[in-house]
């Protein structure tokens, strides 16, 4: 039997922001016992994944080693960490461990997929640990933008790994435990093999600011605002939701929650006992009974999502509430790259209603990030003093920069993107293998591979339009009448001022008149020729080469 | 004859950034003599306009009044001001006036569309003016991010209008005339009816910075950089191109221009005499002969454009030049909203090559905006002292904010978006009419209306996929064999683990077996039924309702 090794393999989240999924293994090479940390999703867009509903990590490598998997650990309840549990559980089959709030969210997802509540096990915080195979894993509370986020201590005979999860350093996080410098330093005091560390904000050079700085600014803002105010943030950022609600209460405004996830998150956090000072909320029907300057709406849709409460308010009305001249809309949030257009659209709709919009561009008074900035990453590394720094959760440029700042401080780093297996056994961590990895698309109810061609064909139809050519060949092998063309997503008329389909049919007919029997008898050849002509004619008529589907029917 | 009126009508650029097109009229209502200021384009994206090549203003209103149009004035050479001249000239037919550098660019566009050089007339700068119909128009030099930008003085018996064009206030612009406070104040001293003013940067609260601040920073940067440096900016920002090249020269680096538009702009600016101190440039072949720390590449593609020099360098190689570990790539530019993903993609590719990337996030040391910030807009308004402020070139939120800051300073404002005709004749400007306006899409070689359904169908195919159902009905009116299905952009297999097309064909067949003669005889009805069944079956199989094209062939 070969010597046991300790290994790390990111399958999602390393080389991208979102879709986190990391594997750790201990045991003989290629027969390690495995644990999975996080099973997240990422979101599709029209540019690259039109029509797709959700993007999941490709876990084929893991699924092929199902029997080696001891457990799945979820660091916190954001979709890019927990969103795939229901979709991928069947192929993994190992128990899921999380702290109470996260377990609550995970169970809801599992039950939507018909799995029992028991698949998810609630774990207390460090120093409580879970023993699974060769691993002993503990959840260490850490501040982030959702309650009960945790870093993981992953112990095995191969040494200690600290996996930070997403985090920031905040000694006044509003909800949950303040960052505990002594505790984190104590985790590192007997030596840490590897610090696997969040990299999202490595390019932010200032020290991160505390959640506690936001409340007083929002309170001032709400006192000065004249009319009704609506504020938006991620509903899962329960601490921010609470910050805003408490500021509203102090500013003499009643709070109304709009948007299903906003109401649900406040309920869930209250139920599990982490939120116990939330002010009384009023239902939407009562908003109209109050003076506008005594109302604060707390609404979903900070990223400009089309169906969220923010978008509907911007569109004119939501749950009977309308915003108007003199009111203000506050983004207590940051726009995620790619969502700018949606957010700007809402801002302009509010502008048309006469509603003032205030966002984070005013120096970040009303929002702080949930991720550790560069100086905070330095602090974490200094506290843990790891043998190796492995940056995770970041695009390539974030991981690279994070390795660089670590090495500048004398800590060796490994830049490992999705699919790079790192052997942590020796004195110097190294990439030992490249695993095929990628993405799966949830498309309607079907999972589609990234390279199956489905999405590629959609993009092609969107860019080029689609021509359908149908042709009937009779019993003698001769074309029966003319070919018939239909178009979709193409201009009806081109250069000749005649209908495009007529010109196409004319050119295709002429070709058929010239075609010999061998061509007419060969479906594949005929199809290819018809496609080529259709594309050529279209190009000359409308300056585009469309996608062409040829349907040949042969009468028997 | 009714009394003459002075009117303003934006057809593009008011309520959006880009696609500038403004109309001024003087004369009896509905029979005014007209001038057009700028004929710009805007750019398509996958989200809303997949496959479209260029977006033009809908000038139907103008085209229907072709005989009333005296002239077209182009304020400067950016695509969103001059890009549509060639595409729309035929429908307008009036002479085009511009200053030399802009005229040069406009002529190139006109000749690409087969129009004579003489359609574009070069005008000298203020106090030179052009008399067209009831108007006398002068080009007043103003600083912006392209040479020879001009504000327009538009005089008529109705009073003076000042149309700023895009501008910033810069007393050391590098190329061109410094902003002349006295001159601008003098334009306003006899009273100005309306200041029609750029609004793009109204949300930037700091005074704008001069182009002259960029050079020393870039020079420092280039001296400290170890390897080869590539810098990108808009090629049309000739002053910035010059700033970077001169900084390179001072830092001991030879300059190599990469990308067609970069070379062309430097040539054009040199030819018309506005650029006369550009350092010697070396051809790409010579780059390899120099030590890397003695090279500066000046490259196209600041917005992450896929085929630009920057993207090709990021991809590995361009014109025989490769960048590598130790080199640096500098964005001397701002990412336009919507282009973030493309830019980030390039950054990550460079990261994979080991190339450091520096962008504007470092406090704007290496880039300054070409637009007037809020304090500069205040300055302009204070210099001109107009009766009315009409914000232009901005989204709704920019125009509204601009009106607000004007009114806070005691100047009445009019918020007019595209299609709103403003009567400037009386003491209080007011919106008097709403014109149907919008966008035209240049799609291949065809112009398509915004609401023609072409783009809508493409988006639907991209989101939902496309099913083609073909059916042959024989001479007796009976289905001949089974219907045949083809799919594009859909998963091959669904819930039943059978090919999707087989399940579709099966369900359609069953329906045909049940269908009565009346249905079979009615193309429209049959098509509708087949479509409904195909969508329903697809939904149950794959959870999506695809677009369906039904082709029924009837044998005579």
PDB file of N, CA and C in Angstrom, chain A residues 150-234:
ATOM      1  N   UNK A 150     -18.800  30.105   8.640  1.00  0.00           N
ATOM      2  CA  UNK A 150     -17.761  29.432   9.398  1.00  0.00           C
ATOM      3  C   UNK A 150     -16.550  29.141   8.548  1.00  0.00           C
ATOM      4  N   UNK A 151     -15.408  29.240   9.178  1.00  0.00           N
ATOM      5  CA  UNK A 151     -14.212  28.642   8.610  1.00  0.00           C
ATOM      6  C   UNK A 151     -14.144  27.213   9.128  1.00  0.00           C
ATOM      7  N   UNK A 152     -13.442  26.354   8.421  1.00  0.00           N
ATOM      8  CA  UNK A 152     -13.335  24.965   8.859  1.00  0.00           C
ATOM      9  C   UNK A 152     -11.913  24.650   9.300  1.00  0.00           C
ATOM     10  N   UNK A 153     -11.820  23.962  10.421  1.00  0.00           N
ATOM     11  CA  UNK A 153     -10.549  23.345  10.808  1.00  0.00           C
ATOM     12  C   UNK A 153     -10.640  21.901  10.361  1.00  0.00           C
ATOM     13  N   UNK A 154      -9.739  21.482   9.500  1.00  0.00           N
ATOM     14  CA  UNK A 154      -9.777  20.126   8.945  1.00  0.00           C
ATOM     15  C   UNK A 154      -8.512  19.399   9.392  1.00  0.00           C
ATOM     16  N   UNK A 155      -8.682  18.559  10.388  1.00  0.00           N
ATOM     17  CA  UNK A 155      -7.520  17.834  10.931  1.00  0.00           C
ATOM     18  C   UNK A 155      -7.482  16.401  10.404  1.00  0.00           C
ATOM     19  N   UNK A 156      -6.281  15.932  10.163  1.00  0.00           N
ATOM     20  CA  UNK A 156      -6.076  14.521   9.819  1.00  0.00           C
ATOM     21  C   UNK A 156      -4.637  14.205  10.215  1.00  0.00           C
ATOM     22  N   UNK A 157      -4.259  12.961  10.056  1.00  0.00           N
ATOM     23  CA  UNK A 157      -2.859  12.629  10.357  1.00  0.00           C
ATOM     24  C   UNK A 157      -1.901  13.363   9.446  1.00  0.00           C
ATOM     25  N   UNK A 158      -2.446  13.831   8.331  1.00  0.00           N
ATOM     26  CA  UNK A 158      -1.602  14.578   7.388  1.00  0.00           C
ATOM     27  C   UNK A 158      -1.342  16.004   7.838  1.00  0.00           C
ATOM     28  N   UNK A 159      -2.004  16.450   8.909  1.00  0.00           N
ATOM     29  CA  UNK A 159      -1.797  17.810   9.412  1.00  0.00           C
ATOM     30  C   UNK A 159      -3.077  18.611   9.386  1.00  0.00           C
ATOM     31  N   UNK A 160      -2.994  19.818   9.867  1.00  0.00           N
ATOM     32  CA  UNK A 160      -4.175  20.677   9.960  1.00  0.00           C
ATOM     33  C   UNK A 160      -4.297  21.566   8.722  1.00  0.00           C
ATOM     34  N   UNK A 161      -5.509  21.607   8.194  1.00  0.00           N
ATOM     35  CA  UNK A 161      -5.824  22.563   7.126  1.00  0.00           C
ATOM     36  C   UNK A 161      -6.850  23.541   7.680  1.00  0.00           C
ATOM     37  N   UNK A 162      -6.681  24.798   7.394  1.00  0.00           N
ATOM     38  CA  UNK A 162      -7.731  25.760   7.736  1.00  0.00           C
ATOM     39  C   UNK A 162      -8.310  26.313   6.442  1.00  0.00           C
ATOM     40  N   UNK A 163      -9.603  26.090   6.291  1.00  0.00           N
ATOM     41  CA  UNK A 163     -10.350  26.533   5.103  1.00  0.00           C
ATOM     42  C   UNK A 163     -11.251  27.672   5.591  1.00  0.00           C
ATOM     43  N   UNK A 164     -10.923  28.899   5.161  1.00  0.00           N
ATOM     44  CA  UNK A 164     -11.605  30.051   5.786  1.00  0.00           C
ATOM     45  C   UNK A 164     -13.079  30.151   5.411  1.00  0.00           C
ATOM     46  N   UNK A 165     -13.488  29.568   4.280  1.00  0.00           N
ATOM     47  CA  UNK A 165     -14.798  29.939   3.716  1.00  0.00           C
ATOM     48  C   UNK A 165     -14.748  31.410   3.352  1.00  0.00           C
ATOM     49  N   UNK A 166     -15.861  31.968   2.966  1.00  0.00           N
ATOM     50  CA  UNK A 166     -15.931  33.415   2.730  1.00  0.00           C
ATOM     51  C   UNK A 166     -15.898  34.115   4.083  1.00  0.00           C
ATOM     52  N   UNK A 167     -15.131  35.172   4.172  1.00  0.00           N
ATOM     53  CA  UNK A 167     -15.075  35.844   5.486  1.00  0.00           C
ATOM     54  C   UNK A 167     -14.634  37.290   5.366  1.00  0.00           C
ATOM     55  N   UNK A 168     -14.895  38.013   6.455  1.00  0.00           N
ATOM     56  CA  UNK A 168     -14.282  39.302   6.674  1.00  0.00           C
ATOM     57  C   UNK A 168     -13.867  39.333   8.145  1.00  0.00           C
ATOM     58  N   UNK A 169     -13.063  40.318   8.483  1.00  0.00           N
ATOM     59  CA  UNK A 169     -12.691  40.466   9.887  1.00  0.00           C
ATOM     60  C   UNK A 169     -13.526  41.610  10.449  1.00  0.00           C
ATOM     61  N   UNK A 170     -14.461  41.262  11.327  1.00  0.00           N
ATOM     62  CA  UNK A 170     -15.369  42.278  11.845  1.00  0.00           C
ATOM     63  C   UNK A 170     -15.573  42.011  13.331  1.00  0.00           C
ATOM     64  N   UNK A 171     -15.176  42.967  14.151  1.00  0.00           N
ATOM     65  CA  UNK A 171     -15.343  42.753  15.592  1.00  0.00           C
ATOM     66  C   UNK A 171     -16.709  43.230  16.079  1.00  0.00           C
ATOM     67  N   UNK A 172     -17.480  43.871  15.189  1.00  0.00           N
ATOM     68  CA  UNK A 172     -18.867  44.228  15.531  1.00  0.00           C
ATOM     69  C   UNK A 172     -19.776  43.877  14.360  1.00  0.00           C
ATOM     70  N   UNK A 173     -20.009  42.596  14.149  1.00  0.00           N
ATOM     71  CA  UNK A 173     -20.722  42.168  12.931  1.00  0.00           C
ATOM     72  C   UNK A 173     -22.239  42.330  13.011  1.00  0.00           C
ATOM     73  N   UNK A 174     -22.751  42.780  14.149  1.00  0.00           N
ATOM     74  CA  UNK A 174     -24.209  42.949  14.248  1.00  0.00           C
ATOM     75  C   UNK A 174     -24.883  41.679  14.695  1.00  0.00           C
ATOM     76  N   UNK A 175     -24.834  40.671  13.857  1.00  0.00           N
ATOM     77  CA  UNK A 175     -25.358  39.353  14.238  1.00  0.00           C
ATOM     78  C   UNK A 175     -24.181  38.394  14.299  1.00  0.00           C
ATOM     79  N   UNK A 176     -24.175  37.557  15.288  1.00  0.00           N
ATOM     80  CA  UNK A 176     -23.151  36.523  15.372  1.00  0.00           C
ATOM     81  C   UNK A 176     -21.932  36.989  16.137  1.00  0.00           C
ATOM     82  N   UNK A 177     -20.959  36.089  16.247  1.00  0.00           N
ATOM     83  CA  UNK A 177     -19.787  36.333  17.067  1.00  0.00           C
ATOM     84  C   UNK A 177     -18.838  37.330  16.418  1.00  0.00           C
ATOM     85  N   UNK A 178     -18.283  38.260  17.221  1.00  0.00           N
ATOM     86  CA  UNK A 178     -17.228  39.133  16.702  1.00  0.00           C
ATOM     87  C   UNK A 178     -16.016  38.285  16.299  1.00  0.00           C
ATOM     88  N   UNK A 179     -15.250  38.784  15.355  1.00  0.00           N
ATOM     89  CA  UNK A 179     -14.030  38.061  14.978  1.00  0.00           C
ATOM     90  C   UNK A 179     -13.138  37.962  16.211  1.00  0.00           C
ATOM     91  N   UNK A 180     -12.658  36.746  16.472  1.00  0.00           N
ATOM     92  CA  UNK A 180     -11.903  36.487  17.698  1.00  0.00           C
ATOM     93  C   UNK A 180     -10.435  36.233  17.340  1.00  0.00           C
ATOM     94  N   UNK A 181      -9.615  37.279  17.463  1.00  0.00           N
ATOM     95  CA  UNK A 181      -8.199  37.173  17.081  1.00  0.00           C
ATOM     96  C   UNK A 181      -7.500  36.061  17.865  1.00  0.00           C
ATOM     97  N   UNK A 182      -7.795  35.993  19.165  1.00  0.00           N
ATOM     98  CA  UNK A 182      -7.100  35.001  20.000  1.00  0.00           C
ATOM     99  C   UNK A 182      -7.443  33.584  19.560  1.00  0.00           C
ATOM    100  N   UNK A 183      -8.739  33.381  19.270  1.00  0.00           N
ATOM    101  CA  UNK A 183      -9.167  32.054  18.849  1.00  0.00           C
ATOM    102  C   UNK A 183      -8.455  31.655  17.552  1.00  0.00           C
ATOM    103  N   UNK A 184      -8.446  32.552  16.565  1.00  0.00           N
ATOM    104  CA  UNK A 184      -7.832  32.209  15.286  1.00  0.00           C
ATOM    105  C   UNK A 184      -6.324  31.993  15.453  1.00  0.00           C
ATOM    106  N   UNK A 185      -5.703  32.804  16.292  1.00  0.00           N
ATOM    107  CA  UNK A 185      -4.265  32.609  16.535  1.00  0.00           C
ATOM    108  C   UNK A 185      -4.035  31.243  17.183  1.00  0.00           C
ATOM    109  N   UNK A 186      -4.928  30.844  18.085  1.00  0.00           N
ATOM    110  CA  UNK A 186      -4.747  29.570  18.778  1.00  0.00           C
ATOM    111  C   UNK A 186      -4.873  28.392  17.812  1.00  0.00           C
ATOM    112  N   UNK A 187      -5.686  28.552  16.781  1.00  0.00           N
ATOM    113  CA  UNK A 187      -5.848  27.471  15.799  1.00  0.00           C
ATOM    114  C   UNK A 187      -4.548  27.185  15.069  1.00  0.00           C
ATOM    115  N   UNK A 188      -3.736  28.220  14.958  1.00  0.00           N
ATOM    116  CA  UNK A 188      -2.505  28.066  14.185  1.00  0.00           C
ATOM    117  C   UNK A 188      -1.296  27.737  15.031  1.00  0.00           C
ATOM    118  N   UNK A 189      -1.440  27.716  16.344  1.00  0.00           N
ATOM    119  CA  UNK A 189      -0.213  27.709  17.161  1.00  0.00           C
ATOM    120  C   UNK A 189       0.576  26.404  17.091  1.00  0.00           C
ATOM    121  N   UNK A 190      -0.084  25.281  16.772  1.00  0.00           N
ATOM    122  CA  UNK A 190       0.672  24.029  16.650  1.00  0.00           C
ATOM    123  C   UNK A 190       1.049  23.688  15.210  1.00  0.00           C
ATOM    124  N   UNK A 191       0.955  24.663  14.359  1.00  0.00           N
ATOM    125  CA  UNK A 191       1.373  24.429  12.972  1.00  0.00           C
ATOM    126  C   UNK A 191       0.199  24.108  12.080  1.00  0.00           C
ATOM    127  N   UNK A 192       0.133  24.789  10.973  1.00  0.00           N
ATOM    128  CA  UNK A 192      -0.937  24.557  10.003  1.00  0.00           C
ATOM    129  C   UNK A 192      -0.298  24.250   8.658  1.00  0.00           C
ATOM    130  N   UNK A 193      -0.699  23.125   8.129  1.00  0.00           N
ATOM    131  CA  UNK A 193      -0.184  22.658   6.845  1.00  0.00           C
ATOM    132  C   UNK A 193      -0.549  23.659   5.746  1.00  0.00           C
ATOM    133  N   UNK A 194      -1.831  24.013   5.681  1.00  0.00           N
ATOM    134  CA  UNK A 194      -2.265  24.913   4.605  1.00  0.00           C
ATOM    135  C   UNK A 194      -3.422  25.792   5.073  1.00  0.00           C
ATOM    136  N   UNK A 195      -3.329  27.055   4.687  1.00  0.00           N
ATOM    137  CA  UNK A 195      -4.447  27.975   4.857  1.00  0.00           C
ATOM    138  C   UNK A 195      -5.091  28.136   3.492  1.00  0.00           C
ATOM    139  N   UNK A 196      -6.306  27.638   3.357  1.00  0.00           N
ATOM    140  CA  UNK A 196      -7.036  27.755   2.092  1.00  0.00           C
ATOM    141  C   UNK A 196      -7.992  28.927   2.271  1.00  0.00           C
ATOM    142  N   UNK A 197      -7.722  30.009   1.538  1.00  0.00           N
ATOM    143  CA  UNK A 197      -8.247  31.312   1.965  1.00  0.00           C
ATOM    144  C   UNK A 197      -9.002  32.069   0.861  1.00  0.00           C
ATOM    145  N   UNK A 198     -10.169  32.575   1.218  1.00  0.00           N
ATOM    146  CA  UNK A 198     -10.974  33.501   0.398  1.00  0.00           C
ATOM    147  C   UNK A 198     -10.075  34.574  -0.243  1.00  0.00           C
ATOM    148  N   UNK A 199     -10.310  34.868  -1.520  1.00  0.00           N
ATOM    149  CA  UNK A 199      -9.470  35.840  -2.238  1.00  0.00           C
ATOM    150  C   UNK A 199     -10.265  36.958  -2.898  1.00  0.00           C
ATOM    151  N   UNK A 200     -11.574  36.953  -2.736  1.00  0.00           N
ATOM    152  CA  UNK A 200     -12.457  37.831  -3.502  1.00  0.00           C
ATOM    153  C   UNK A 200     -12.037  39.301  -3.486  1.00  0.00           C
ATOM    154  N   UNK A 201     -11.658  39.806  -2.315  1.00  0.00           N
ATOM    155  CA  UNK A 201     -11.349  41.237  -2.191  1.00  0.00           C
ATOM    156  C   UNK A 201      -9.858  41.543  -2.134  1.00  0.00           C
ATOM    157  N   UNK A 202      -9.044  40.678  -2.702  1.00  0.00           N
ATOM    158  CA  UNK A 202      -7.587  40.879  -2.580  1.00  0.00           C
ATOM    159  C   UNK A 202      -7.133  42.198  -3.219  1.00  0.00           C
ATOM    160  N   UNK A 203      -7.929  42.714  -4.155  1.00  0.00           N
ATOM    161  CA  UNK A 203      -7.538  43.979  -4.798  1.00  0.00           C
ATOM    162  C   UNK A 203      -8.021  45.218  -4.038  1.00  0.00           C
ATOM    163  N   UNK A 204      -8.758  45.013  -2.942  1.00  0.00           N
ATOM    164  CA  UNK A 204      -9.192  46.168  -2.141  1.00  0.00           C
ATOM    165  C   UNK A 204      -8.117  46.467  -1.103  1.00  0.00           C
ATOM    166  N   UNK A 205      -7.516  47.633  -1.234  1.00  0.00           N
ATOM    167  CA  UNK A 205      -6.300  47.904  -0.475  1.00  0.00           C
ATOM    168  C   UNK A 205      -6.520  48.420   0.942  1.00  0.00           C
ATOM    169  N   UNK A 206      -7.713  48.971   1.194  1.00  0.00           N
ATOM    170  CA  UNK A 206      -7.983  49.483   2.540  1.00  0.00           C
ATOM    171  C   UNK A 206      -8.453  48.349   3.439  1.00  0.00           C
ATOM    172  N   UNK A 207      -8.220  48.497   4.731  1.00  0.00           N
ATOM    173  CA  UNK A 207      -8.777  47.561   5.689  1.00  0.00           C
ATOM    174  C   UNK A 207     -10.295  47.534   5.562  1.00  0.00           C
ATOM    175  N   UNK A 208     -10.910  46.393   5.691  1.00  0.00           N
ATOM    176  CA  UNK A 208     -12.362  46.300   5.599  1.00  0.00           C
ATOM    177  C   UNK A 208     -13.049  47.056   6.733  1.00  0.00           C
ATOM    178  N   UNK A 209     -14.258  47.526   6.471  1.00  0.00           N
ATOM    179  CA  UNK A 209     -14.989  48.253   7.510  1.00  0.00           C
ATOM    180  C   UNK A 209     -16.059  47.369   8.136  1.00  0.00           C
ATOM    181  N   UNK A 210     -16.363  47.687   9.357  1.00  0.00           N
ATOM    182  CA  UNK A 210     -17.310  46.880  10.134  1.00  0.00           C
ATOM    183  C   UNK A 210     -18.751  47.185   9.750  1.00  0.00           C
ATOM    184  N   UNK A 211     -19.582  46.167   9.878  1.00  0.00           N
ATOM    185  CA  UNK A 211     -21.021  46.326   9.706  1.00  0.00           C
ATOM    186  C   UNK A 211     -21.549  47.438  10.620  1.00  0.00           C
ATOM    187  N   UNK A 212     -20.902  47.604  11.772  1.00  0.00           N
ATOM    188  CA  UNK A 212     -21.398  48.580  12.749  1.00  0.00           C
ATOM    189  C   UNK A 212     -21.268  50.028  12.260  1.00  0.00           C
ATOM    190  N   UNK A 213     -20.465  50.258  11.201  1.00  0.00           N
ATOM    191  CA  UNK A 213     -20.325  51.634  10.686  1.00  0.00           C
ATOM    192  C   UNK A 213     -21.516  52.030   9.814  1.00  0.00           C
ATOM    193  N   UNK A 214     -22.277  51.043   9.369  1.00  0.00           N
ATOM    194  CA  UNK A 214     -23.344  51.320   8.401  1.00  0.00           C
ATOM    195  C   UNK A 214     -24.586  51.929   9.059  1.00  0.00           C
ATOM    196  N   UNK A 215     -24.936  51.386  10.234  1.00  0.00           N
ATOM    197  CA  UNK A 215     -26.175  51.783  10.904  1.00  0.00           C
ATOM    198  C   UNK A 215     -26.305  53.288  11.126  1.00  0.00           C
ATOM    199  N   UNK A 216     -25.303  53.918  11.761  1.00  0.00           N
ATOM    200  CA  UNK A 216     -25.417  55.360  12.021  1.00  0.00           C
ATOM    201  C   UNK A 216     -25.575  56.184  10.741  1.00  0.00           C
ATOM    202  N   UNK A 217     -24.894  55.754   9.652  1.00  0.00           N
ATOM    203  CA  UNK A 217     -25.008  56.493   8.393  1.00  0.00           C
ATOM    204  C   UNK A 217     -26.417  56.354   7.812  1.00  0.00           C
ATOM    205  N   UNK A 218     -26.944  55.150   7.869  1.00  0.00           N
ATOM    206  CA  UNK A 218     -28.297  54.941   7.338  1.00  0.00           C
ATOM    207  C   UNK A 218     -29.317  55.693   8.203  1.00  0.00           C
ATOM    208  N   UNK A 219     -29.090  55.711   9.488  1.00  0.00           N
ATOM    209  CA  UNK A 219     -29.997  56.445  10.378  1.00  0.00           C
ATOM    210  C   UNK A 219     -30.021  57.935   9.999  1.00  0.00           C
ATOM    211  N   UNK A 220     -28.835  58.522   9.841  1.00  0.00           N
ATOM    212  CA  UNK A 220     -28.741  59.931   9.424  1.00  0.00           C
ATOM    213  C   UNK A 220     -29.487  60.140   8.112  1.00  0.00           C
ATOM    214  N   UNK A 221     -29.222  59.232   7.199  1.00  0.00           N
ATOM    215  CA  UNK A 221     -29.843  59.303   5.883  1.00  0.00           C
ATOM    216  C   UNK A 221     -31.370  59.264   5.990  1.00  0.00           C
ATOM    217  N   UNK A 222     -31.874  58.374   6.817  1.00  0.00           N
ATOM    218  CA  UNK A 222     -33.332  58.207   6.935  1.00  0.00           C
ATOM    219  C   UNK A 222     -33.969  59.407   7.639  1.00  0.00           C
ATOM    220  N   UNK A 223     -33.238  60.007   8.545  1.00  0.00           N
ATOM    221  CA  UNK A 223     -33.765  61.194   9.231  1.00  0.00           C
ATOM    222  C   UNK A 223     -33.859  62.360   8.245  1.00  0.00           C
ATOM    223  N   UNK A 224     -32.858  62.477   7.373  1.00  0.00           N
ATOM    224  CA  UNK A 224     -32.849  63.598   6.423  1.00  0.00           C
ATOM    225  C   UNK A 224     -33.780  63.405   5.230  1.00  0.00           C
ATOM    226  N   UNK A 225     -34.098  62.141   4.912  1.00  0.00           N
ATOM    227  CA  UNK A 225     -34.948  61.900   3.739  1.00  0.00           C
ATOM    228  C   UNK A 225     -36.353  62.413   4.004  1.00  0.00           C
ATOM    229  N   UNK A 226     -36.943  63.032   2.966  1.00  0.00           N
ATOM    230  CA  UNK A 226     -38.254  63.686   3.162  1.00  0.00           C
ATOM    231  C   UNK A 226     -39.428  62.706   3.056  1.00  0.00           C
ATOM    232  N   UNK A 227     -39.479  61.939   2.008  1.00  0.00           N
ATOM    233  CA  UNK A 227     -40.658  61.102   1.775  1.00  0.00           C
ATOM    234  C   UNK A 227     -40.451  59.677   2.240  1.00  0.00           C
ATOM    235  N   UNK A 228     -41.094  58.776   1.521  1.00  0.00           N
ATOM    236  CA  UNK A 228     -40.929  57.359   1.806  1.00  0.00           C
ATOM    237  C   UNK A 228     -39.535  56.935   1.326  1.00  0.00           C
ATOM    238  N   UNK A 229     -38.947  55.986   2.041  1.00  0.00           N
ATOM    239  CA  UNK A 229     -37.662  55.440   1.605  1.00  0.00           C
ATOM    240  C   UNK A 229     -37.810  53.937   1.428  1.00  0.00           C
ATOM    241  N   UNK A 230     -37.274  53.434   0.308  1.00  0.00           N
ATOM    242  CA  UNK A 230     -37.143  51.992   0.136  1.00  0.00           C
ATOM    243  C   UNK A 230     -35.657  51.677   0.114  1.00  0.00           C
ATOM    244  N   UNK A 231     -35.266  50.645   0.839  1.00  0.00           N
ATOM    245  CA  UNK A 231     -33.861  50.241   0.857  1.00  0.00           C
ATOM    246  C   UNK A 231     -33.771  48.791   0.435  1.00  0.00           C
ATOM    247  N   UNK A 232     -32.725  48.482  -0.324  1.00  0.00           N
ATOM    248  CA  UNK A 232     -32.548  47.092  -0.758  1.00  0.00           C
ATOM    249  C   UNK A 232     -31.168  46.582  -0.392  1.00  0.00           C
ATOM    250  N   UNK A 233     -31.104  45.319  -0.060  1.00  0.00           N
ATOM    251  CA  UNK A 233     -29.853  44.611   0.159  1.00  0.00           C
ATOM    252  C   UNK A 233     -30.167  43.137  -0.079  1.00  0.00           C
ATOM    253  N   UNK A 234     -29.149  42.284  -0.103  1.00  0.00           N
ATOM    254  CA  UNK A 234     -29.439  40.849  -0.194  1.00  0.00           C
ATOM    255  C   UNK A 234     -30.224  40.417   1.043  1.00  0.00           C
TER     256      UNK A 234
END
